[in-house]
PDB file of C-alpha atoms in Angstrom:
ATOM      1  CA  UNK A 134     -29.005  43.115  30.311  1.00 56.00           C
ATOM      2  CA  UNK A 135     -25.256  42.536  29.931  1.00 56.00           C
ATOM      3  CA  UNK A 136     -24.065  40.621  26.831  1.00 56.00           C
ATOM      4  CA  UNK A 137     -22.704  37.140  27.443  1.00 56.00           C
ATOM      5  CA  UNK A 138     -18.954  36.954  26.888  1.00 55.00           C
ATOM      6  CA  UNK A 139     -17.827  34.810  23.926  1.00 55.00           C
ATOM      7  CA  UNK A 140     -17.164  31.153  24.700  1.00 57.00           C
ATOM      8  CA  UNK A 141     -13.637  31.405  23.350  1.00 55.00           C
ATOM      9  CA  UNK A 142     -11.274  34.292  23.497  1.00 55.00           C
ATOM     10  CA  UNK A 143     -11.254  36.561  20.488  1.00 53.00           C
ATOM     11  CA  UNK A 144      -7.771  37.593  19.437  1.00 52.00           C
ATOM     12  CA  UNK A 145      -7.327  41.315  19.128  1.00 58.00           C
ATOM     13  CA  UNK A 146      -7.088  42.489  15.569  1.00 63.00           C
ATOM     14  CA  UNK A 147      -3.528  43.263  14.627  1.00 62.00           C
ATOM     15  CA  UNK A 148      -3.030  46.748  13.358  1.00 64.00           C
ATOM     16  CA  UNK A 149      -1.869  46.609   9.732  1.00 61.00           C
ATOM     17  CA  UNK A 150       1.624  47.830   9.081  1.00 65.00           C
ATOM     18  CA  UNK A 151       2.471  50.187   6.251  1.00 60.00           C
ATOM     19  CA  UNK A 152       3.786  47.572   3.784  1.00 65.00           C
ATOM     20  CA  UNK A 153       1.292  44.767   4.556  1.00 70.00           C
ATOM     21  CA  UNK A 154      -0.718  45.292   1.393  1.00 77.00           C
ATOM     22  CA  UNK A 155       2.373  45.220  -0.786  1.00 75.00           C
ATOM     23  CA  UNK A 156       3.537  41.915   0.720  1.00 84.00           C
ATOM     24  CA  UNK A 157       0.165  40.246   1.203  1.00 89.00           C
ATOM     25  CA  UNK A 158       0.387  37.749  -1.659  1.00 87.00           C
ATOM     26  CA  UNK A 159       3.988  36.823  -0.829  1.00 88.00           C
ATOM     27  CA  UNK A 160       2.964  35.931   2.702  1.00 89.00           C
ATOM     28  CA  UNK A 161      -0.194  34.145   1.581  1.00 90.00           C
ATOM     29  CA  UNK A 162       1.688  32.051  -1.005  1.00 88.00           C
ATOM     30  CA  UNK A 163       4.189  30.956   1.656  1.00 89.00           C
ATOM     31  CA  UNK A 164       1.424  29.985   4.071  1.00 91.00           C
ATOM     32  CA  UNK A 165      -0.921  28.306   1.576  1.00 92.00           C
ATOM     33  CA  UNK A 166       0.624  25.922  -0.985  1.00 91.00           C
ATOM     34  CA  UNK A 167      -2.812  25.397  -2.567  1.00 91.00           C
ATOM     35  CA  UNK A 168      -3.086  29.070  -3.448  1.00 91.00           C
ATOM     36  CA  UNK A 169       0.545  29.254  -4.551  1.00 91.00           C
ATOM     37  CA  UNK A 170       0.072  26.255  -6.881  1.00 91.00           C
ATOM     38  CA  UNK A 171      -3.160  27.672  -8.267  1.00 91.00           C
ATOM     39  CA  UNK A 172      -1.508  30.991  -9.123  1.00 90.00           C
ATOM     40  CA  UNK A 173       1.616  29.271 -10.484  1.00 91.00           C
ATOM     41  CA  UNK A 174      -0.573  27.068 -12.662  1.00 90.00           C
ATOM     42  CA  UNK A 175      -2.279  30.144 -14.080  1.00 90.00           C
ATOM     43  CA  UNK A 176       1.097  31.720 -14.831  1.00 90.00           C
ATOM     44  CA  UNK A 177       2.357  28.568 -16.562  1.00 90.00           C
ATOM     45  CA  UNK A 178      -0.902  28.133 -18.520  1.00 89.00           C
ATOM     46  CA  UNK A 179      -0.692  31.717 -19.784  1.00 90.00           C
ATOM     47  CA  UNK A 180       2.899  31.176 -20.910  1.00 90.00           C
ATOM     48  CA  UNK A 181       1.979  27.963 -22.729  1.00 90.00           C
ATOM     49  CA  UNK A 182      -1.060  29.591 -24.369  1.00 88.00           C
ATOM     50  CA  UNK A 183       1.114  32.482 -25.526  1.00 88.00           C
ATOM     51  CA  UNK A 184       3.711  30.118 -26.981  1.00 88.00           C
ATOM     52  CA  UNK A 185       1.194  27.838 -28.706  1.00 89.00           C
ATOM     53  CA  UNK A 186      -1.065  30.577 -30.064  1.00 87.00           C
ATOM     54  CA  UNK A 187       1.442  31.176 -32.851  1.00 88.00           C
ATOM     55  CA  UNK A 188       1.020  27.552 -33.880  1.00 91.00           C
ATOM     56  CA  UNK A 189      -2.785  27.553 -33.795  1.00 91.00           C
ATOM     57  CA  UNK A 190      -2.877  24.927 -31.035  1.00 93.00           C
ATOM     58  CA  UNK A 191      -4.290  24.786 -27.535  1.00 91.00           C
ATOM     59  CA  UNK A 192      -2.434  23.104 -24.670  1.00 91.00           C
ATOM     60  CA  UNK A 193      -4.769  20.096 -24.895  1.00 93.00           C
ATOM     61  CA  UNK A 194      -4.276  19.813 -28.660  1.00 96.00           C
ATOM     62  CA  UNK A 195      -0.505  19.969 -28.257  1.00 95.00           C
ATOM     63  CA  UNK A 196      -0.643  17.196 -25.637  1.00 95.00           C
ATOM     64  CA  UNK A 197      -2.846  15.043 -27.883  1.00 97.00           C
ATOM     65  CA  UNK A 198      -0.490  15.438 -30.852  1.00 97.00           C
ATOM     66  CA  UNK A 199       2.482  14.635 -28.646  1.00 97.00           C
ATOM     67  CA  UNK A 200       0.864  11.473 -27.265  1.00 97.00           C
ATOM     68  CA  UNK A 201      -0.253  10.314 -30.710  1.00 97.00           C
ATOM     69  CA  UNK A 202       3.279  10.866 -31.990  1.00 97.00           C
ATOM     70  CA  UNK A 203       4.825   8.998 -29.054  1.00 97.00           C
ATOM     71  CA  UNK A 204       2.416   6.040 -28.734  1.00 96.00           C
ATOM     72  CA  UNK A 205       0.425   5.918 -31.959  1.00 94.00           C
ATOM     73  CA  UNK A 206      -3.331   6.024 -32.619  1.00 94.00           C
ATOM     74  CA  UNK A 207      -5.504   6.038 -29.483  1.00 92.00           C
ATOM     75  CA  UNK A 208      -9.156   6.221 -28.611  1.00 92.00           C
ATOM     76  CA  UNK A 209     -10.484   9.498 -27.260  1.00 91.00           C
ATOM     77  CA  UNK A 210     -11.031   7.726 -23.949  1.00 92.00           C
ATOM     78  CA  UNK A 211      -7.372   6.635 -23.785  1.00 93.00           C
ATOM     79  CA  UNK A 212      -6.236  10.168 -24.599  1.00 96.00           C
ATOM     80  CA  UNK A 213      -8.598  11.639 -22.014  1.00 95.00           C
ATOM     81  CA  UNK A 214      -7.503   9.230 -19.289  1.00 94.00           C
ATOM     82  CA  UNK A 215      -3.767   9.394 -19.931  1.00 95.00           C
ATOM     83  CA  UNK A 216      -3.615  13.173 -20.409  1.00 95.00           C
ATOM     84  CA  UNK A 217      -6.077  13.882 -17.588  1.00 93.00           C
ATOM     85  CA  UNK A 218      -8.303  15.959 -19.824  1.00 94.00           C
ATOM     86  CA  UNK A 219     -12.040  15.877 -19.165  1.00 94.00           C
ATOM     87  CA  UNK A 220     -13.888  13.830 -21.788  1.00 92.00           C
ATOM     88  CA  UNK A 221     -16.131  16.749 -22.754  1.00 91.00           C
ATOM     89  CA  UNK A 222     -13.062  18.929 -23.340  1.00 93.00           C
ATOM     90  CA  UNK A 223     -11.401  16.110 -25.292  1.00 95.00           C
ATOM     91  CA  UNK A 224     -14.273  15.997 -27.804  1.00 94.00           C
ATOM     92  CA  UNK A 225     -13.788  19.679 -28.654  1.00 95.00           C
ATOM     93  CA  UNK A 226     -10.031  19.226 -28.731  1.00 96.00           C
ATOM     94  CA  UNK A 227     -10.229  16.384 -31.247  1.00 96.00           C
ATOM     95  CA  UNK A 228     -12.870  18.233 -33.287  1.00 96.00           C
ATOM     96  CA  UNK A 229     -10.493  21.208 -33.556  1.00 96.00           C
ATOM     97  CA  UNK A 230      -7.561  19.026 -34.565  1.00 97.00           C
ATOM     98  CA  UNK A 231      -9.730  17.257 -37.126  1.00 97.00           C
ATOM     99  CA  UNK A 232     -10.974  20.592 -38.539  1.00 97.00           C
ATOM    100  CA  UNK A 233      -7.319  21.671 -38.847  1.00 96.00           C
ATOM    101  CA  UNK A 234      -6.478  18.500 -40.752  1.00 97.00           C
ATOM    102  CA  UNK A 235      -4.041  17.254 -38.097  1.00 98.00           C
ATOM    103  CA  UNK A 236      -5.946  14.122 -37.025  1.00 98.00           C
ATOM    104  CA  UNK A 237      -8.699  11.889 -38.305  1.00 96.00           C
ATOM    105  CA  UNK A 238     -11.043   9.504 -36.563  1.00 94.00           C
ATOM    106  CA  UNK A 239     -10.918   5.954 -37.887  1.00 90.00           C
ATOM    107  CA  UNK A 240     -12.461   2.717 -36.732  1.00 85.00           C
ATOM    108  CA  UNK A 241     -10.269   1.214 -34.015  1.00 77.00           C
ATOM    109  CA  UNK A 242      -8.340  -1.794 -35.318  1.00 75.00           C
ATOM    110  CA  UNK A 243      -9.038  -3.940 -32.231  1.00 75.00           C
ATOM    111  CA  UNK A 244     -12.515  -2.641 -31.297  1.00 76.00           C
ATOM    112  CA  UNK A 245     -14.759  -1.926 -34.280  1.00 77.00           C
ATOM    113  CA  UNK A 246     -17.250  -0.119 -32.000  1.00 80.00           C
ATOM    114  CA  UNK A 247     -14.647   2.476 -31.040  1.00 80.00           C
ATOM    115  CA  UNK A 248     -12.765   5.109 -32.991  1.00 85.00           C
ATOM    116  CA  UNK A 249      -9.044   5.690 -32.951  1.00 93.00           C
ATOM    117  CA  UNK A 250      -7.656   9.176 -33.281  1.00 96.00           C
ATOM    118  CA  UNK A 251      -4.903   8.980 -35.887  1.00 96.00           C
ATOM    119  CA  UNK A 252      -2.445  11.734 -36.778  1.00 97.00           C
ATOM    120  CA  UNK A 253      -2.338  12.863 -40.394  1.00 97.00           C
ATOM    121  CA  UNK A 254       0.949  13.526 -42.220  1.00 97.00           C
ATOM    122  CA  UNK A 255       0.490  17.250 -41.419  1.00 97.00           C
ATOM    123  CA  UNK A 256       0.555  16.518 -37.666  1.00 97.00           C
ATOM    124  CA  UNK A 257       4.311  15.814 -37.593  1.00 96.00           C
ATOM    125  CA  UNK A 258       5.453  19.239 -38.805  1.00 97.00           C
ATOM    126  CA  UNK A 259       2.813  20.992 -36.641  1.00 96.00           C
ATOM    127  CA  UNK A 260       4.031  19.132 -33.551  1.00 97.00           C
ATOM    128  CA  UNK A 261       7.688  19.772 -34.401  1.00 96.00           C
ATOM    129  CA  UNK A 262       7.013  23.498 -34.713  1.00 94.00           C
ATOM    130  CA  UNK A 263       5.184  23.582 -31.372  1.00 94.00           C
ATOM    131  CA  UNK A 264       7.876  21.490 -29.671  1.00 94.00           C
ATOM    132  CA  UNK A 265      10.542  23.833 -31.017  1.00 93.00           C
ATOM    133  CA  UNK A 266       9.286  26.541 -28.686  1.00 89.00           C
ATOM    134  CA  UNK A 267       9.338  24.381 -25.554  1.00 90.00           C
ATOM    135  CA  UNK A 268      12.929  25.218 -24.445  1.00 91.00           C
ATOM    136  CA  UNK A 269      12.160  28.947 -24.755  1.00 89.00           C
ATOM    137  CA  UNK A 270       8.875  28.454 -22.878  1.00 89.00           C
ATOM    138  CA  UNK A 271      10.592  26.542 -20.062  1.00 90.00           C
ATOM    139  CA  UNK A 272      13.331  29.158 -19.723  1.00 91.00           C
ATOM    140  CA  UNK A 273      10.823  32.014 -19.716  1.00 89.00           C
ATOM    141  CA  UNK A 274       8.462  30.339 -17.255  1.00 91.00           C
ATOM    142  CA  UNK A 275      10.944  28.642 -14.928  1.00 93.00           C
ATOM    143  CA  UNK A 276      13.930  30.951 -15.402  1.00 92.00           C
ATOM    144  CA  UNK A 277      14.061  31.787 -11.704  1.00 93.00           C
ATOM    145  CA  UNK A 278      14.809  28.128 -10.903  1.00 94.00           C
ATOM    146  CA  UNK A 279      18.102  26.305 -11.255  1.00 95.00           C
ATOM    147  CA  UNK A 280      18.193  23.014 -13.153  1.00 93.00           C
ATOM    148  CA  UNK A 281      18.204  21.140  -9.829  1.00 96.00           C
ATOM    149  CA  UNK A 282      15.211  23.152  -8.588  1.00 96.00           C
ATOM    150  CA  UNK A 283      13.324  22.378 -11.813  1.00 94.00           C
ATOM    151  CA  UNK A 284      13.954  18.659 -11.292  1.00 94.00           C
ATOM    152  CA  UNK A 285      12.786  18.945  -7.675  1.00 95.00           C
ATOM    153  CA  UNK A 286       9.671  20.848  -8.756  1.00 94.00           C
ATOM    154  CA  UNK A 287       8.882  18.153 -11.322  1.00 93.00           C
ATOM    155  CA  UNK A 288       9.307  15.458  -8.671  1.00 94.00           C
ATOM    156  CA  UNK A 289       7.084  17.270  -6.169  1.00 92.00           C
ATOM    157  CA  UNK A 290       4.341  18.001  -8.703  1.00 91.00           C
ATOM    158  CA  UNK A 291       4.561  14.372  -9.851  1.00 91.00           C
ATOM    159  CA  UNK A 292       4.034  13.313  -6.261  1.00 92.00           C
ATOM    160  CA  UNK A 293       0.953  15.529  -5.967  1.00 90.00           C
ATOM    161  CA  UNK A 294      -0.398  14.086  -9.237  1.00 88.00           C
ATOM    162  CA  UNK A 295       0.473  10.560  -8.082  1.00 87.00           C
ATOM    163  CA  UNK A 296       2.648   9.882 -11.136  1.00 83.00           C
ATOM    164  CA  UNK A 297       6.026   9.590  -9.408  1.00 64.00           C
TER     165      UNK A 297
END
């Protein structure tokens, strides 16, 4: 018996060229913005982790300290929602900051059932030290981009995150 031909034409497999393997990711990143963003995010996260490790902070902890400094005491839920950090991760983040003496949990002034995360006096210098490395981090991580390209990148990522 003769096999039935496929219902749709099968494209012939292109013969790989000599440099295809060396350029594979470059081509893939240009074709697939999801993959490019995922890899870029990993690169940025590694750079931030490297910068913050000298300060004994994680990215999430740095963000929490920054928000507390900028807006004052907040509930864990507010921090989680605003910073887009999963609630289960936020618990560990706050526990670590509390163990380091940088925050404390206190009864919320307006809702006695809730707790507010409040920075301690030690949080200010810790945040200032971490923030001091941000310009170096940005230059190292985004050095290939001009100032205008950095602004455009921020706008585009903001659009993706729906925060524009």
